[in-house]
Structures are given as C-alpha cells and as structure tokens.
Coordinates of C-alpha atoms in Angstrom, one line a residue:
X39 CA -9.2 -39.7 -6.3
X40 CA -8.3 -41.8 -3.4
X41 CA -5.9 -39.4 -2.1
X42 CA -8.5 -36.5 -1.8
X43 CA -11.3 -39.2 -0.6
X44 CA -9.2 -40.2 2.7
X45 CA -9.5 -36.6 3.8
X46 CA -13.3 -36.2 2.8
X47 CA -13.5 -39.3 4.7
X48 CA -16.1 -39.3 7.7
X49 CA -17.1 -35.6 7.5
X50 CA -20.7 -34.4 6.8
X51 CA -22.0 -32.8 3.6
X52 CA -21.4 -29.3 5.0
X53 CA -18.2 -30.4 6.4
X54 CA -16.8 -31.6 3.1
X55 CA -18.1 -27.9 1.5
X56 CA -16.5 -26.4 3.8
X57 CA -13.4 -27.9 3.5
X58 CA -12.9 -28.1 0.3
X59 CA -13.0 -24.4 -0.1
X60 CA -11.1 -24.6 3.1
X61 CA -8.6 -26.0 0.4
X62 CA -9.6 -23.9 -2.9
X63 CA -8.5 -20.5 -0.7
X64 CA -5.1 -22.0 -0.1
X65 CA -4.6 -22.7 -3.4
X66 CA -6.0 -19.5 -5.1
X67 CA -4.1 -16.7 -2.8
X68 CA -1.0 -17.4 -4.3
X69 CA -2.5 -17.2 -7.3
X70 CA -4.1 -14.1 -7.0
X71 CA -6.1 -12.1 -4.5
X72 CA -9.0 -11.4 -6.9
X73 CA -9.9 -15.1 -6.9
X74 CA -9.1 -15.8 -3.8
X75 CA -11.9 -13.6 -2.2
X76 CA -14.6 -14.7 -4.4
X77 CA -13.7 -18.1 -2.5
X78 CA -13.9 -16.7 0.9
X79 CA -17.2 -15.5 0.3
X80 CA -18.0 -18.7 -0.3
X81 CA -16.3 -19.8 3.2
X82 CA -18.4 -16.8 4.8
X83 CA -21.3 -18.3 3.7
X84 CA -20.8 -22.0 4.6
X85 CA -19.8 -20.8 7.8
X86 CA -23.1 -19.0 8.2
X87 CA -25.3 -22.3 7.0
X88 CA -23.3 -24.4 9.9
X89 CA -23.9 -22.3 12.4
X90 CA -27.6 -21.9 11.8
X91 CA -27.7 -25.5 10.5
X92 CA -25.8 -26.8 13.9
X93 CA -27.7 -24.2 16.0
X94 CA -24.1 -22.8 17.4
X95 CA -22.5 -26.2 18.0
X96 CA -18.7 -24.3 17.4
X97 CA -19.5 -21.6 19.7
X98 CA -20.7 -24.3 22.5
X99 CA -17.0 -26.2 21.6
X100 CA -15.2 -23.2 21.8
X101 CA -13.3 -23.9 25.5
X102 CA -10.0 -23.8 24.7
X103 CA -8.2 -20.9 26.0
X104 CA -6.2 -20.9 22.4
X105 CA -9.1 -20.7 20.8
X106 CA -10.8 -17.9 22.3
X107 CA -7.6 -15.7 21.7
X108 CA -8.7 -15.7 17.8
X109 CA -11.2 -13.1 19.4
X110 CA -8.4 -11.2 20.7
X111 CA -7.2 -11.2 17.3
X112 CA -10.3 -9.9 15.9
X113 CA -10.1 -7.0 18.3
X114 CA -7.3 -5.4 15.7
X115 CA -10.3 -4.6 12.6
X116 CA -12.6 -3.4 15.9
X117 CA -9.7 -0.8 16.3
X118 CA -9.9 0.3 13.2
X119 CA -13.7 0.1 12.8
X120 CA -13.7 2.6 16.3
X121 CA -11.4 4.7 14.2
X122 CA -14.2 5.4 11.7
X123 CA -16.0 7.6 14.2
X124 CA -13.3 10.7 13.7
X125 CA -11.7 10.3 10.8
X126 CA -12.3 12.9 8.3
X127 CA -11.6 11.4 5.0
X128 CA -15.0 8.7 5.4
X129 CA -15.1 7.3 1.4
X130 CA -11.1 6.5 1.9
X131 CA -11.9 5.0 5.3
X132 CA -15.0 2.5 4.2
X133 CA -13.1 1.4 1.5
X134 CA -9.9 0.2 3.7
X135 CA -12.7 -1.3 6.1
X136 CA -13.5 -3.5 3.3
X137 CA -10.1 -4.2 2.3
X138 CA -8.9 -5.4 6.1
X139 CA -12.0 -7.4 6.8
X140 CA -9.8 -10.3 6.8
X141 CA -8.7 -9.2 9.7
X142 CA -12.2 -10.3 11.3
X143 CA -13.4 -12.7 8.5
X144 CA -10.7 -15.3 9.5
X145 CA -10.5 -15.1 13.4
X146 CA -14.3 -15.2 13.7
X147 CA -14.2 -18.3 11.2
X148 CA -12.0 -19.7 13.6
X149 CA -13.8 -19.2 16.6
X150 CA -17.3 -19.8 16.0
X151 CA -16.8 -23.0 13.7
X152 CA -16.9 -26.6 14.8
X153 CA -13.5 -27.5 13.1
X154 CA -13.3 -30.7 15.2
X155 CA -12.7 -32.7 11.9
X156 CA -10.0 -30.0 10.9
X157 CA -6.8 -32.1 12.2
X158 CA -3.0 -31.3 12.1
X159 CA -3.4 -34.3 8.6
X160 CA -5.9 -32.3 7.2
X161 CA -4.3 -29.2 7.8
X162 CA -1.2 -30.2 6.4
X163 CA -3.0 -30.9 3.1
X164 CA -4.4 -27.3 3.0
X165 CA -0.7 -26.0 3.4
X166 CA 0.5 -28.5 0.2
X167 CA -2.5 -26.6 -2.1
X168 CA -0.8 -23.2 -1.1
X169 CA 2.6 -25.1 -2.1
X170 CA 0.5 -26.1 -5.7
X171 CA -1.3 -22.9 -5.9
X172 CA 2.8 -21.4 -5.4
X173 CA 3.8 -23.6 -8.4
X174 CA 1.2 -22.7 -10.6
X175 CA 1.8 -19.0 -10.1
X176 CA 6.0 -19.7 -10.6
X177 CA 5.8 -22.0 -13.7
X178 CA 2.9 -20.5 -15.4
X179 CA 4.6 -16.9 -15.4
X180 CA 8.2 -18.8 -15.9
X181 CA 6.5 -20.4 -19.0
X182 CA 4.9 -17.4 -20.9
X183 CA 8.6 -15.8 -20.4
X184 CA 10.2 -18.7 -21.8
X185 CA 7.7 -18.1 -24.8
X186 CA 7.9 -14.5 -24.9
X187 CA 12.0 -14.6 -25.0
X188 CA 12.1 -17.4 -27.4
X189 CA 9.5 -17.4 -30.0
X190 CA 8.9 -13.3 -29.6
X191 CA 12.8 -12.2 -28.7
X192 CA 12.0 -10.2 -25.6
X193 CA 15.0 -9.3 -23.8
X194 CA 16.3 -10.9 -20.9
X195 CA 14.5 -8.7 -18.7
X196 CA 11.3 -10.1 -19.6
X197 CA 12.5 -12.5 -16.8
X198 CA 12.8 -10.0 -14.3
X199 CA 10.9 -7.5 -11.6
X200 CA 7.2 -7.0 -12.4
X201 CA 7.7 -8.5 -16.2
X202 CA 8.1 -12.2 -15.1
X203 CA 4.4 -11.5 -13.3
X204 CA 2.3 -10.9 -16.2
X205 CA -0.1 -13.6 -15.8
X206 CA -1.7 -12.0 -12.8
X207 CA 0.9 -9.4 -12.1
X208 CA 1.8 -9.4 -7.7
X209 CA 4.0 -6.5 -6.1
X210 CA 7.3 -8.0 -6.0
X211 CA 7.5 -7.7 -1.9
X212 CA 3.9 -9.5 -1.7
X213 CA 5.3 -12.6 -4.1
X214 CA 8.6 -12.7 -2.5
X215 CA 6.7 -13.4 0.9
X216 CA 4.5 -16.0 -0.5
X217 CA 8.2 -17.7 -2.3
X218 CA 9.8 -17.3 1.3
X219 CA 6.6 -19.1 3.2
X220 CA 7.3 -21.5 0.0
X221 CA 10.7 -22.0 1.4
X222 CA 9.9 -22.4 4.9
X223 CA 7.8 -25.2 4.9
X224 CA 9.2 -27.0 1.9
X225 CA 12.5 -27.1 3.4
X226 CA 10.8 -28.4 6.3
X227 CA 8.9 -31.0 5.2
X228 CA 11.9 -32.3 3.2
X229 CA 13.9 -32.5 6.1
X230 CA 11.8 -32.9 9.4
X231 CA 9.5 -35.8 8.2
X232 CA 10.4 -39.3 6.9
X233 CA 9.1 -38.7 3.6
X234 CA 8.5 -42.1 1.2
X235 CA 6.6 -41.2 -1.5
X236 CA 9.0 -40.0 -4.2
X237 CA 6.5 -37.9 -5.9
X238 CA 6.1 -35.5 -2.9
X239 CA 9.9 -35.2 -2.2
X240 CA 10.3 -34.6 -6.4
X241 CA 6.8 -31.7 -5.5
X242 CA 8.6 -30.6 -2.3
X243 CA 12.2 -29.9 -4.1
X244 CA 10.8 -28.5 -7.1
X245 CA 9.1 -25.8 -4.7
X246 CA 11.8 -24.7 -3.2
X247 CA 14.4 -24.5 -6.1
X248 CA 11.9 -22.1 -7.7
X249 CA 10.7 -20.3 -4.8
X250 CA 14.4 -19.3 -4.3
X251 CA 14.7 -18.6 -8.4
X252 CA 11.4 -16.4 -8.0
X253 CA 12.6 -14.2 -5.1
X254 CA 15.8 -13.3 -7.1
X255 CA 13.8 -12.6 -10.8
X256 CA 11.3 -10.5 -9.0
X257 CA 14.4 -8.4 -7.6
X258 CA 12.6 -7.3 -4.3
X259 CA 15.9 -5.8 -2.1
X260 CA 13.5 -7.3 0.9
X261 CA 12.2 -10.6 -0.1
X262 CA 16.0 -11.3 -1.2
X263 CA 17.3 -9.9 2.2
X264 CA 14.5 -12.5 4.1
X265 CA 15.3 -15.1 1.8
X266 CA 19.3 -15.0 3.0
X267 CA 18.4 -14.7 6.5
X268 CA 15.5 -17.3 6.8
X269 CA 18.4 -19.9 5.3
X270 CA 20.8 -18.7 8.3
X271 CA 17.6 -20.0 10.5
X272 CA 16.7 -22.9 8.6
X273 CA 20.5 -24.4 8.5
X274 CA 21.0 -23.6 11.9
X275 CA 17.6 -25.4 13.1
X276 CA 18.8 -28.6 10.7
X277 CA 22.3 -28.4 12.1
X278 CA 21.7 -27.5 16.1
X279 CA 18.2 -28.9 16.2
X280 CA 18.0 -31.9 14.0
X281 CA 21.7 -32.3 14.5
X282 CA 21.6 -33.5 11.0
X283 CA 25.3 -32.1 10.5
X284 CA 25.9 -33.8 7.0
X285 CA 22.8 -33.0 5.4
X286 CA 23.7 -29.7 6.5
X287 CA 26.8 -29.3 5.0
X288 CA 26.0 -30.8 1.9
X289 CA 22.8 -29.0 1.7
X290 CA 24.4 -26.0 1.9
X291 CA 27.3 -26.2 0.0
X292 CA 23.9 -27.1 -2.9
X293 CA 22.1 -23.7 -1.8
X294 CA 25.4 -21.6 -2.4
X295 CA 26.5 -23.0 -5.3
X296 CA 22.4 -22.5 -6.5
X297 CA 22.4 -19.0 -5.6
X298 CA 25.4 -18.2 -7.1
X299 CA 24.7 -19.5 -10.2
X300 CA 21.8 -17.5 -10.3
X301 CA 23.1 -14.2 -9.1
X302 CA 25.7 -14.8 -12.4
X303 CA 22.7 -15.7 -14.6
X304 CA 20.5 -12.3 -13.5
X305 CA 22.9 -10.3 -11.0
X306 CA 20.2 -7.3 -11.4
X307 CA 19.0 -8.2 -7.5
X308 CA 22.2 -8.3 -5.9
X309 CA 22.8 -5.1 -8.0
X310 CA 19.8 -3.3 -6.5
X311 CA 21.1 -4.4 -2.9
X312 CA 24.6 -3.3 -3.0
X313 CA 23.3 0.0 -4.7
X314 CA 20.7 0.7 -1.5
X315 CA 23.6 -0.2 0.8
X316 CA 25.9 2.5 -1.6
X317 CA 23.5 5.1 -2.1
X318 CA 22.4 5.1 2.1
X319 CA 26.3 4.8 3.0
X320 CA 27.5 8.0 0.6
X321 CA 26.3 10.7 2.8
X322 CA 26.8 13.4 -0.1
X323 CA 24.0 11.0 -3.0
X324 CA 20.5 12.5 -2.4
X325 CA 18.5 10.6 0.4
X326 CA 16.8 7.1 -0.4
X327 CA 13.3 7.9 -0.9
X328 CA 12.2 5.0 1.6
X329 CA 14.3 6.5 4.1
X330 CA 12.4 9.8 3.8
X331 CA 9.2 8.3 3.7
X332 CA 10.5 6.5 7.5
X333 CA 11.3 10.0 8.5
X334 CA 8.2 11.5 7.9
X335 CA 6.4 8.6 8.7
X336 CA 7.9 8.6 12.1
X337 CA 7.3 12.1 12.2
X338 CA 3.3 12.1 11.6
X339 CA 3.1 8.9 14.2
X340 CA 4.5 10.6 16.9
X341 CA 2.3 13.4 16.7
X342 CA -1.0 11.1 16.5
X343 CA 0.4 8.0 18.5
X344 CA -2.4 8.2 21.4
X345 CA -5.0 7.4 18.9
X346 CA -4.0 7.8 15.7
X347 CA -5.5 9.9 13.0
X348 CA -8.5 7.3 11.9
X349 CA -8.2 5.2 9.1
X350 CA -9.3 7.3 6.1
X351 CA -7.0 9.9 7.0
X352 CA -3.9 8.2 7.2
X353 CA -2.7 9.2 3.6
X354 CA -3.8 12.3 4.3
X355 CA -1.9 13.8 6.1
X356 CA 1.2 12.2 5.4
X357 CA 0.7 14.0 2.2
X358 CA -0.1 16.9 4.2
X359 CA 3.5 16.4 5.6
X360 CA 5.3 16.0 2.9
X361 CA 3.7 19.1 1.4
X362 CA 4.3 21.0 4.1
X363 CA 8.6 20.3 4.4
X364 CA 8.6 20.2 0.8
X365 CA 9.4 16.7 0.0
X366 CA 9.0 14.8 -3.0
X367 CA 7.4 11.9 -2.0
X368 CA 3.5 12.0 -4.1
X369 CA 1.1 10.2 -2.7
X370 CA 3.4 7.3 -1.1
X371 CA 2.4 5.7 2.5
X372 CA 5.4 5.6 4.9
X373 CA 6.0 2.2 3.4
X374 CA 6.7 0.2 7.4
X375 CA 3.3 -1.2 8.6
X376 CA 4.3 -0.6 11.9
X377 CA 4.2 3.3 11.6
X378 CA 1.2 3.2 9.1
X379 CA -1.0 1.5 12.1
X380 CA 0.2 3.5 14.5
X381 CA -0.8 6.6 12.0
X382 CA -4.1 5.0 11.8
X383 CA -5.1 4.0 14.9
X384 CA -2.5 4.7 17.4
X385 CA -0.4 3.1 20.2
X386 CA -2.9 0.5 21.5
X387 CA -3.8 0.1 17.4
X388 CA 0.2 -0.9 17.4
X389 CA 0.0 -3.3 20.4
X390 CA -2.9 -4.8 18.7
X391 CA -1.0 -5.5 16.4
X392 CA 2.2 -6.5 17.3
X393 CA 0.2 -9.3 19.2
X394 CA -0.1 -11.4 16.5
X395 CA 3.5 -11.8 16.8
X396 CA 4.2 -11.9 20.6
X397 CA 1.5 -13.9 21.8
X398 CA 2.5 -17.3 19.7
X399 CA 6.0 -16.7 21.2
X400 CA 4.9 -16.7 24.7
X401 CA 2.9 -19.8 24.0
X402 CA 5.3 -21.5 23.1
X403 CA 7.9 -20.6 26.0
X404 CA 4.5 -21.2 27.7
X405 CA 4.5 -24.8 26.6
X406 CA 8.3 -25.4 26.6
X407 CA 7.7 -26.0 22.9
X408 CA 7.8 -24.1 19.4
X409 CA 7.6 -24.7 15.9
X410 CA 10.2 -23.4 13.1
X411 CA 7.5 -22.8 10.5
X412 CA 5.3 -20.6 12.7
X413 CA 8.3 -18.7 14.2
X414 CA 9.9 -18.4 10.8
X415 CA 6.3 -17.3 9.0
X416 CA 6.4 -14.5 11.7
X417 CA 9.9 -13.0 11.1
X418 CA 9.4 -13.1 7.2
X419 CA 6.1 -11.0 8.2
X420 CA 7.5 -8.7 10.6
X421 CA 10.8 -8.4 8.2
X422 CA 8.9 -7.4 5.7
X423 CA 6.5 -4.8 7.5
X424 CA 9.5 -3.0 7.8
X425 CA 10.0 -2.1 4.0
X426 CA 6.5 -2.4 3.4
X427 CA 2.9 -1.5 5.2
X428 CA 1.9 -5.3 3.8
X429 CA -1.7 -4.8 5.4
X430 CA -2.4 -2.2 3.3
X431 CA -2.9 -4.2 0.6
X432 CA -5.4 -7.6 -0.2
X433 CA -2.3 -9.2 -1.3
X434 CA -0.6 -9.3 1.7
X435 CA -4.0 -9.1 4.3
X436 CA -6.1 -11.8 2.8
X437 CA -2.9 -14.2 2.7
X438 CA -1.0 -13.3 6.1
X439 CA -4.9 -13.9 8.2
X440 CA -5.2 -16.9 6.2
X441 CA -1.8 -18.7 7.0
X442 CA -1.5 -17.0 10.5
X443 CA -4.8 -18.3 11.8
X444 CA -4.2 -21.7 10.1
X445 CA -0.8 -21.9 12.2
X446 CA -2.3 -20.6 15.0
X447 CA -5.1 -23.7 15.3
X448 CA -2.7 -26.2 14.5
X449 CA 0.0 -25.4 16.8
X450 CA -1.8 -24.3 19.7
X451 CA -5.5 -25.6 19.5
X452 CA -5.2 -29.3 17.7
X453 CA -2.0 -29.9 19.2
X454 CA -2.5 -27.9 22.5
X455 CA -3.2 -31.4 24.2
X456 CA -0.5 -33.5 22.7
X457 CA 3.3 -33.5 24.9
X458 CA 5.9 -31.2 23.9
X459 CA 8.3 -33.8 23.0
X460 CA 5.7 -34.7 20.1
X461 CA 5.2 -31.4 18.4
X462 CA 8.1 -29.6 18.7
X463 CA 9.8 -29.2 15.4

C-alpha cells in the first residue's frame, strides 16, 4: 500500500481518479479490448469533470510546442470523419468511426489535460501495469492449458495458435505486438537502469522469458519475424550503446539457447515461416493468398490515392476487385495498413498517418537525442502494419494510441526541458 500511496502522493481528488484509471487502462488492454474501453469511458469522463471543474486550466498550460503536436495527431480521425461525406456504404462507415475514436480520444486527452503531476516516475509505473496486465494475460491462458493438457488430455496443440488464447481469445498478430512491446521495455529496464529491488528484476525477467515463449505458441509468421529482429536492435543498443560487451555475449548466448529450446519443444512457428518463404520462393505452388490480397490492394489504392474511397467503402470495393479478376479472396481487407488508409482516405490520409512515425524521429535528431523503447515501439508497429491493417481493429487501435501518446509525453513533453545527455537511452 505504500508503494501505490508514494505515487497518489500530493495530487488532488480528481487527480488521483484520474490516474488511477490512467493506470487501470494500461493494465486491462493487454487483457482485453472489451474491458479496456469501458475504462476509457471512464477517463473520457474524468477528463470532462477537470476541465469544467478547473475551468480549462490544461488548455491554458498547453505551450509546449510537443504538446500541441497531439493536435496534429488528432487530425488523422478528422481525415477520416471528412471521408464520411462521400462514402457510400454510411452503416459500415459509422461503425469504424466508432472503432478509431482512439485516434482522437487519446491525443485530445493529452492536450487539453493538466497532466503536470503526470511525471516520467509516474509514467513509468503506468508502463509496469501494462507489463502486469501482459503477465496476467500470458500465465492465466498458460495455466488453463496446463490444466486442459493434464487433467483433460488435450493434445499438444492446445498450447498453440489461437487455442492457448481461450481466456479472452486475441488475434495472434495483435498479442504478438503486445509480447514484443513486452520485450522491449523489459529488456530495457533490466539492462539500462540500476535496478535493486530483487522482486522487480525477478517481475522484469519473468516478462520477458514468457513474452518471447508467447510469440512462438501463438505462431504469428510476423510477431516471430519482429521478435528476431527487435533482438538484433536490442543487442546491438546493449553492445554499441551501453558498451556492456559481456552482458551481451552472455545474454545472448541465454536468448539462443532459449529460443532454441523452444523451437525443438513446439517447432510449428518456425514451420509456418520456412513454409511462407517455400511456398513464395516455388514460382509453380499457387500464390500466397496475402500476396494477392497486396496486389489487389495496391491495385484499388492507386486508383483512389487522391482521396480515397471514404471509409465505409473501403471493403467494398476491394471485394468489388476481387470479384471482378476472379480471385478467391472473400471478404478479406488487403491485410497492410498502409494500403487500407490510403484506400480509405487517400494520400494525405497516408501522410497523416505515417506521421506518427516520422515526426518522433525528427524530434529526436531535433534534440540530438532518442530513446530505444519509442524507436523500437514504432518499428514493431510499422513491421507489423505490413502483414496486417492493425487499425482496423480495437485490439490494435485502442492499444497503439494508448502507448504511442504515453511515449510521446514522456519523451518529448516531461523531458523536453531536461539535457540530452540525461535522457538519452
């Protein structure tokens, strides 16, 4: 109780509401998106109370350059709200309103709040309950298999894909990004902080040995790809950065041996990966179904790129397409976010977007300064988006706005003022 006092500490009533479902989201999304929004309507309405009850106070603080580029942000669910004046398909295009209001929701949190008392310690704490909510999600589900194989005699692939899930089943792409994030800033915080208390190293490790067992049992070809290539970052920031060269090694040597062991144990993920890489490099097997839902994707966006087609009617008429060259690919969305926003709402739609991921860069070449989590929470975003239109889908909207606008006010509004040599990581 002491431990959660020191961080209710010195705030007001509202304050403490606010920021303790400030810390109930970050511990539900993992969880599930379900329970997850029922907090944020919570957070909508605290936010609503302050601002009457402070008569704009945030809005009167908001002078930061940084902070003002959350409204910049928001402009990306304007662009789609300006798209609901020509599409055609208007019940389809209301009801992905509501799914993407996240994409306004957060940044206008954000910007019109007076989150003075939110600080980098605080913030840190909110990141830890995503990190518990994580664990819940991992164990729990790892648990009821455990059960299920032992007591019931399930087979072992009650371990694996969208079996190991059933608690509060996740698309396997959507829970191998939250068990990447997972990665990212518990390898992190076990090796860029000076870290006493044994319980949180013991929290910190048991996080990231099951994040990495998670992304393998869920067998997403993606999340596994990410996974490989956000280790090649993280050793290389540990060696070249932290020039901590023996942890490295040894480290490493842990995390092959680790993944190898469970590659033997349930090899079915590796198996789906070097299948993909067979199937696309045998010119004569029939054509990977994501890479014709690329084609046509790419296809359909290059004939609506100046302002897309709205967005109700982006499933539309990619079914339209595939109809019309006789493809067999149902009702499937191109399956890359980058095409399905440019379908929707077109080339400025797409620069909108891709903002989210330039901008923080330039800050931080800006400030001769940058941060591995944020850059590496990016790339396992944009990765992703490749294989998968992740904002298409509470899952991945609700918990990208969430961590992206969290980052964002930590690394460049709290600690816009403090020197570069302090807050680089």
């Amino acid at each position: 109780m002491n431990y959660i006092k020191t961080y209710l500490d010195n705030l007001s009533i509202l304050q403490k509401i606010e920021y303790i479902i400030l810390f109930l989201l970050s511990f539900t999304i993992p969880i599930g998106w379900q329970l997850a929004s029922k907090v944020l309507i919570l957070l909508i309405a605290v936010m609503l109370v302050r601002c009457i009850a402070e008569k704009g106070r945030g809005l009167a603080l908001n002078r930061s350059t940084n902070k003002r580029l959350f409204l910049f942000f928001a402009a990306t669910y304007i662009m789609y709200a300006i798209s609901m004046l020509y599409t055609s398909n208007v019940s389809e295009g209301w009801q992905n309103m509501e799914k993407k209001l996240s994409f306004i929701i957060f940044p206008l949190f954000f910007f019109v709040s007076d989150l003075s008392y939110l600080s980098s310690k605080r913030i840190k704490a909110l990141f830890y309950a995503f990190l518990s909510g994580l664990l819940v999600f991992i164990v729990g589900n790892m648990l009821w298999a455990v059960y299920d194989f032992v007591i019931l005699d399930a087979p072992i692939k009650r371990f694996l894909g969208w079996e190991i899930t059933k608690i509060n089943y996740i698309h396997h792409t959507y829970i191998a990004m939250y068990a990447c994030f997972g990665i990212i800033y518990s390898f992190v915080e076990l090796f860029d902080t000076h870290l006493k208390s044994k319980g949180k190293i013991a929290f910190l490790l048991s996080t990231l040995v099951l994040s990495i067992l998670f992304v393998i049992l869920v067998e997403s070809r993606a999340g596994i790809l990410c996974m490989f290539l956000l280790f090649v970052c993280l050793f290389a920031w540990l060696f070249f950065v932290k020039k901590k060269r023996m942890i490295t090694m040894c480290v490493g040597t842990a995390f092959a041996v680790l993944v190898v062991v469970l590659f033997l144990m349930f090899p079915s993920g590796l198996n789906r990966i070097i299948k993909t890489h067979h199937d696309l490099a045998d010119t004569e097997q029939k054509e990977d179904i994501r890479i014709t839902l690329l084609k046509a994707g790419l296809s359909v966006a290059k004939e609506n790129c100046m302002f897309g087609v709205g967005v109700g009617d982006r499933c539309d008429v990619l079914i339209k397409y595939y109809e019309d060259n006789n493809l067999e690919c149902g009702e499937l969305n191109s399956h890359n976010q980058f095409i399905d926003t440019t379908i929707s709402i077109g080339i400025l739609g797409l620069l909108l977007l891709l903002g989210y991921f330039i901008l923080p860069i330039i800050l931080f070449v800006k400030g001769k300064r940058w941060d591995i989590v944020m850059l590496l929470f990016l790339f396992s975003i944009a990765f992703n988006a490749v294989f998968e239109a992740v904002f298409e889908s509470q899952t991945g909207i609700l918990y990208f706005n969430f961590i992206f606008c969290l980052l964002f006010y930590d690394r460049f509004v709290v600690c816009n003022s403090l020197p570069a040599a302090k807050t680089a990581k």
